[in-house]
Short mmCIF file of C-alpha atoms in Angstrom, two decimals:
data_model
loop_
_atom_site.label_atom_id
_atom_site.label_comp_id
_atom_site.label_asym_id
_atom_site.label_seq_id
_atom_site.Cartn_x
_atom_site.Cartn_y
_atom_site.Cartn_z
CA UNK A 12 91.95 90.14 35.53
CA UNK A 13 92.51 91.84 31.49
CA UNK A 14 95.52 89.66 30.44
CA UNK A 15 96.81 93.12 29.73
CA UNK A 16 97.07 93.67 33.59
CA UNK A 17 98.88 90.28 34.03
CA UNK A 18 101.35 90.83 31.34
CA UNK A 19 102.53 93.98 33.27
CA UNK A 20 102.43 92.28 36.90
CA UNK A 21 104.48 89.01 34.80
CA UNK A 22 107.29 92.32 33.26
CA UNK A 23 107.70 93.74 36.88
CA UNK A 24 108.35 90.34 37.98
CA UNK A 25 111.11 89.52 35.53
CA UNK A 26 112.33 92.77 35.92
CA UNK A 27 112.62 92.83 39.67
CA UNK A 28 114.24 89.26 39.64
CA UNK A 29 117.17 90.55 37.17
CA UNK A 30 117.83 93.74 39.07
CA UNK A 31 116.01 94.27 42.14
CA UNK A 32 112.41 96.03 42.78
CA UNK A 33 114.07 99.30 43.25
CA UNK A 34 115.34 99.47 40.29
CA UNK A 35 112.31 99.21 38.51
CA UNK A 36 110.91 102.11 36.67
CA UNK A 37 107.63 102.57 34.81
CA UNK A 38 109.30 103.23 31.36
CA UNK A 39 111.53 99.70 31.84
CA UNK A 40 108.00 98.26 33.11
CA UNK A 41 105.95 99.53 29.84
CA UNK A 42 108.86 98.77 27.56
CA UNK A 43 109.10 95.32 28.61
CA UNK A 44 105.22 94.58 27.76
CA UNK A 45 105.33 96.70 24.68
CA UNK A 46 103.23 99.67 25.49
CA UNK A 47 103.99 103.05 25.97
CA UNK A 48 104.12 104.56 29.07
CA UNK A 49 101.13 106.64 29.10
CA UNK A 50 99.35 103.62 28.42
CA UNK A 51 100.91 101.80 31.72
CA UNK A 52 99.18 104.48 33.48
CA UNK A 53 95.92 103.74 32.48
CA UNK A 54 96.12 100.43 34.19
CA UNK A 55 98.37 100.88 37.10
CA UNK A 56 99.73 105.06 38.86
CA UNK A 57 102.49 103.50 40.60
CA UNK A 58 104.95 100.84 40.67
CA UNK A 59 103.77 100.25 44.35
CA UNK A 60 100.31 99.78 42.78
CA UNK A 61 101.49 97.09 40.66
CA UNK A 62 103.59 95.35 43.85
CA UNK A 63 100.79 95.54 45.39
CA UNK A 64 98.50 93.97 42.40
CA UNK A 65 101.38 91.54 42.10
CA UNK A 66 101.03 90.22 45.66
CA UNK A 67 97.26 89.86 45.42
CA UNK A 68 97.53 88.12 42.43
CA UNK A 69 99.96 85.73 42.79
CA UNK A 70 99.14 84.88 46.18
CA UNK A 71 95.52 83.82 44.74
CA UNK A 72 97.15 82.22 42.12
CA UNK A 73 98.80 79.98 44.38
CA UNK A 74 95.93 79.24 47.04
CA UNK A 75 94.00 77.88 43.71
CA UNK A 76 97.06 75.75 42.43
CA UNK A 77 97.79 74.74 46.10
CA UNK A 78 93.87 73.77 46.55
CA UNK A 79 94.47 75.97 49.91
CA UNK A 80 91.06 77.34 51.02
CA UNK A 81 89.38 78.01 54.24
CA UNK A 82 89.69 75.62 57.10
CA UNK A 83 86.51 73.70 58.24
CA UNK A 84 86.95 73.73 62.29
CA UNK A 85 83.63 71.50 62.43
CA UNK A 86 86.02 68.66 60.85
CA UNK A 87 89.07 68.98 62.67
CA UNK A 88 89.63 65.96 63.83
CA UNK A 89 92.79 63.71 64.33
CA UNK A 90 95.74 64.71 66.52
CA UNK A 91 97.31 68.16 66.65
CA UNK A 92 100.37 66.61 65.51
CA UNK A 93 98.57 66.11 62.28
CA UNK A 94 96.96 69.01 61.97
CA UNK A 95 99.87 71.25 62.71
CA UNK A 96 101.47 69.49 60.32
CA UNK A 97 98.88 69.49 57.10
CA UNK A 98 98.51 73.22 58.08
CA UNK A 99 101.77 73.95 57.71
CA UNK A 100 102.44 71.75 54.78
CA UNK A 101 99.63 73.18 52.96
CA UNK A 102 100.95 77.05 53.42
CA UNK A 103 104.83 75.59 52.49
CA UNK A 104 102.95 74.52 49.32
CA UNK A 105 101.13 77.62 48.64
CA UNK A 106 104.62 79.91 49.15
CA UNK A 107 106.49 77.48 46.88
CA UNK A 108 104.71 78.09 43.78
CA UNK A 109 107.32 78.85 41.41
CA UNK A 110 106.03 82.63 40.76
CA UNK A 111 104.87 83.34 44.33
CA UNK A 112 108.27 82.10 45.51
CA UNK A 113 110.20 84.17 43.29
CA UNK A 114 108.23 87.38 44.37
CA UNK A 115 108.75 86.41 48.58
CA UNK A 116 112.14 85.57 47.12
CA UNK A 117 112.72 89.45 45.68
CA UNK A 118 110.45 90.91 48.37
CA UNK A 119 112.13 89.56 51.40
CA UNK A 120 115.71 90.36 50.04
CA UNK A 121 114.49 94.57 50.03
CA UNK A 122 112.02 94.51 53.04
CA UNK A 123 115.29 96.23 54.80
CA UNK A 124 115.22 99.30 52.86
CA UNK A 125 111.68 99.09 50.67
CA UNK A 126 109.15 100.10 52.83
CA UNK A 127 106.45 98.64 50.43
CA UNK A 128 108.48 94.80 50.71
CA UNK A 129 108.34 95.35 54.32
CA UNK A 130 104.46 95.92 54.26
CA UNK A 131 103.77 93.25 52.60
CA UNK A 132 105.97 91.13 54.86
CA UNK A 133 104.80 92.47 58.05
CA UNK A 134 100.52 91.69 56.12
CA UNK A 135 101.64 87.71 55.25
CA UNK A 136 102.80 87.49 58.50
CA UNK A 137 99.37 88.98 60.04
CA UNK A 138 97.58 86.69 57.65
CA UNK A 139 99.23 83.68 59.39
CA UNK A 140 99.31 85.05 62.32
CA UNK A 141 95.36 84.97 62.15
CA UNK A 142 94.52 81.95 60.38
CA UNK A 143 97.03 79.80 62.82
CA UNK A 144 94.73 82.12 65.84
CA UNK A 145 91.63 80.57 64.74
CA UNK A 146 92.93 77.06 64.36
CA UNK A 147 94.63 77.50 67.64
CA UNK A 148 91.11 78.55 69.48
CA UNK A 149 88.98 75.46 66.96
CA UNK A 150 91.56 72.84 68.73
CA UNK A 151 91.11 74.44 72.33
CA UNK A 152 87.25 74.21 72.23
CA UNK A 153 87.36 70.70 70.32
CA UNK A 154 89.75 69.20 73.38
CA UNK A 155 92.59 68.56 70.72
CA UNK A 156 95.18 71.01 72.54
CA UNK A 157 95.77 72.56 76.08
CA UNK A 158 96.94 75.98 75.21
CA UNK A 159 97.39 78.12 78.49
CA UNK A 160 97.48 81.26 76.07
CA UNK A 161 95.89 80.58 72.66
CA UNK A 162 97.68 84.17 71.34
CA UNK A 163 101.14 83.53 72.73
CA UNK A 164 101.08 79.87 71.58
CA UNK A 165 99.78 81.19 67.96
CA UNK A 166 102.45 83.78 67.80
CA UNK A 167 105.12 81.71 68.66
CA UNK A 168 104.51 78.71 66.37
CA UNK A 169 104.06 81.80 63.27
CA UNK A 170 106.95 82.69 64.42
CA UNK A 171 109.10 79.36 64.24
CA UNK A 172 107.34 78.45 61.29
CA UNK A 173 108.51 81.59 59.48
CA UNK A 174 112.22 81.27 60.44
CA UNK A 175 112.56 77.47 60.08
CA UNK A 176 110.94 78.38 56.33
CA UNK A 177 113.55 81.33 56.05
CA UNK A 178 116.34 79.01 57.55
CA UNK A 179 115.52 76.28 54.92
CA UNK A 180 115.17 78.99 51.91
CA UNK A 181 118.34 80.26 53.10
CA UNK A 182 120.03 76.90 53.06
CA UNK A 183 118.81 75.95 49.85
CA UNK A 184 120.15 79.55 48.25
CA UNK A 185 123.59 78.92 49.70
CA UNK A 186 123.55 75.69 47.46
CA UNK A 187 123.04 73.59 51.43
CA UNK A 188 120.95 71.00 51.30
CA UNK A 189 117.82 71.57 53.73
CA UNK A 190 117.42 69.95 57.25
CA UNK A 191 114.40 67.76 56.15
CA UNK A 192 113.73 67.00 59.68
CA UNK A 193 114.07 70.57 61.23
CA UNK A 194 110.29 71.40 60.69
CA UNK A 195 108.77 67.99 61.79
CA UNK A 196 111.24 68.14 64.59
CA UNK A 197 109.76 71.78 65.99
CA UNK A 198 106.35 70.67 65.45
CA UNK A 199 106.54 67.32 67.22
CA UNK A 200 108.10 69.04 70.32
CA UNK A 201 105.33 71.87 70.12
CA UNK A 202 103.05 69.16 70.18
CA UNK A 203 105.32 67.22 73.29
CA UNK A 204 103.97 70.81 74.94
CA UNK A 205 100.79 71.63 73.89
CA UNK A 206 98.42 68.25 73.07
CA UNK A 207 95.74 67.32 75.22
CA UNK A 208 96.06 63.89 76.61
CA UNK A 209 92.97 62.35 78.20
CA UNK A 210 93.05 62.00 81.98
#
């Protein structure tokens, strides 16, 4: 990407974390970066164009720094326990980059009334939603886990997973210390439910 693109994802950014993404207009956006306005428009029509750019980016960004790639379901091995848990951990460290954290942060607080924060919410939740799917069917066909209803169990650990991570980044944001414990604690009693034990 031209740095010139990244400078004006980086102004949108700042300027969305000092007044909220609604706020944001083009002119504030091109007089941040030092262009003019017309000249914003040659790299991005909309401010939902560059949300949209931002996401992408930074999300990429993060997978890289978080060494978070595609999972290899020929070596899944160990106990689901584990897994579950290196899954998860890997994703916490993905959100948790400092920039990509800051842009869930501002996202999440105007998905109620921005429909284009609520589309984005609604597409990182599909994306989890999918990945944890196909993890979900690798560990049914490899004897690691019992799951009655691969979907349901899928959707309801995404689920949990989401709101213990919203629960915690809540906490934290209220200057409470986080429940350490809370996330192990749901995934060892998923597991209590769900792991195969040899007969």
């Amino acid at each position: 990407m031209k740095d010139r693109k990244r400078e004006i994802i980086q102004a949108t950014l700042e300027l969305a974390a000092e007044n909220g993404l609604g706020t944001v207009s083009m002119q504030q956006i091109a007089d941040r970066v030092g262009i003019t306005k017309a000249s914003l428009y040659n790299h991005y029509s909309s401010r939902e164009e560059i949300v949209e750019a931002m996401y992408e980016v930074l999300r990429n960004i993060s997978k890289e720094k978080a060494n978070v790639g595609g999972m290899d379901f020929d070596r899944l091995t160990g106990s689901l326990r584990d897994i579950l848990m290196g899954a998860v951990m890997s994703y916490r460290s993905m959100v948790e980059n400092p920039q990509l954290f800051l842009f869930y942060k501002i996202i999440m607080s105007e998905r109620s009334i921005n429909p284009k924060a609520a589309d984005i919410m609604v597409r990182e939740t599909k994306t989890m939603l999918n990945a944890t799917k196909s993890i979900f069917y690798a560990l049914q066909v490899k004897g690691i886990a019992d799951f009655p209803n691969p979907d349901a169990a899928a959707f309801s650990f995404t689920m949990a997973v989401h709101a213990i991570m919203d629960y915690e980044f809540d906490r934290r944001f209220a200057g409470e210390e986080a429940d350490e414990n809370m996330m192990q604690s749901y995934i060892d009693e998923f597991c209590r439910i769900y792991e195969k034990h040899a007969s």
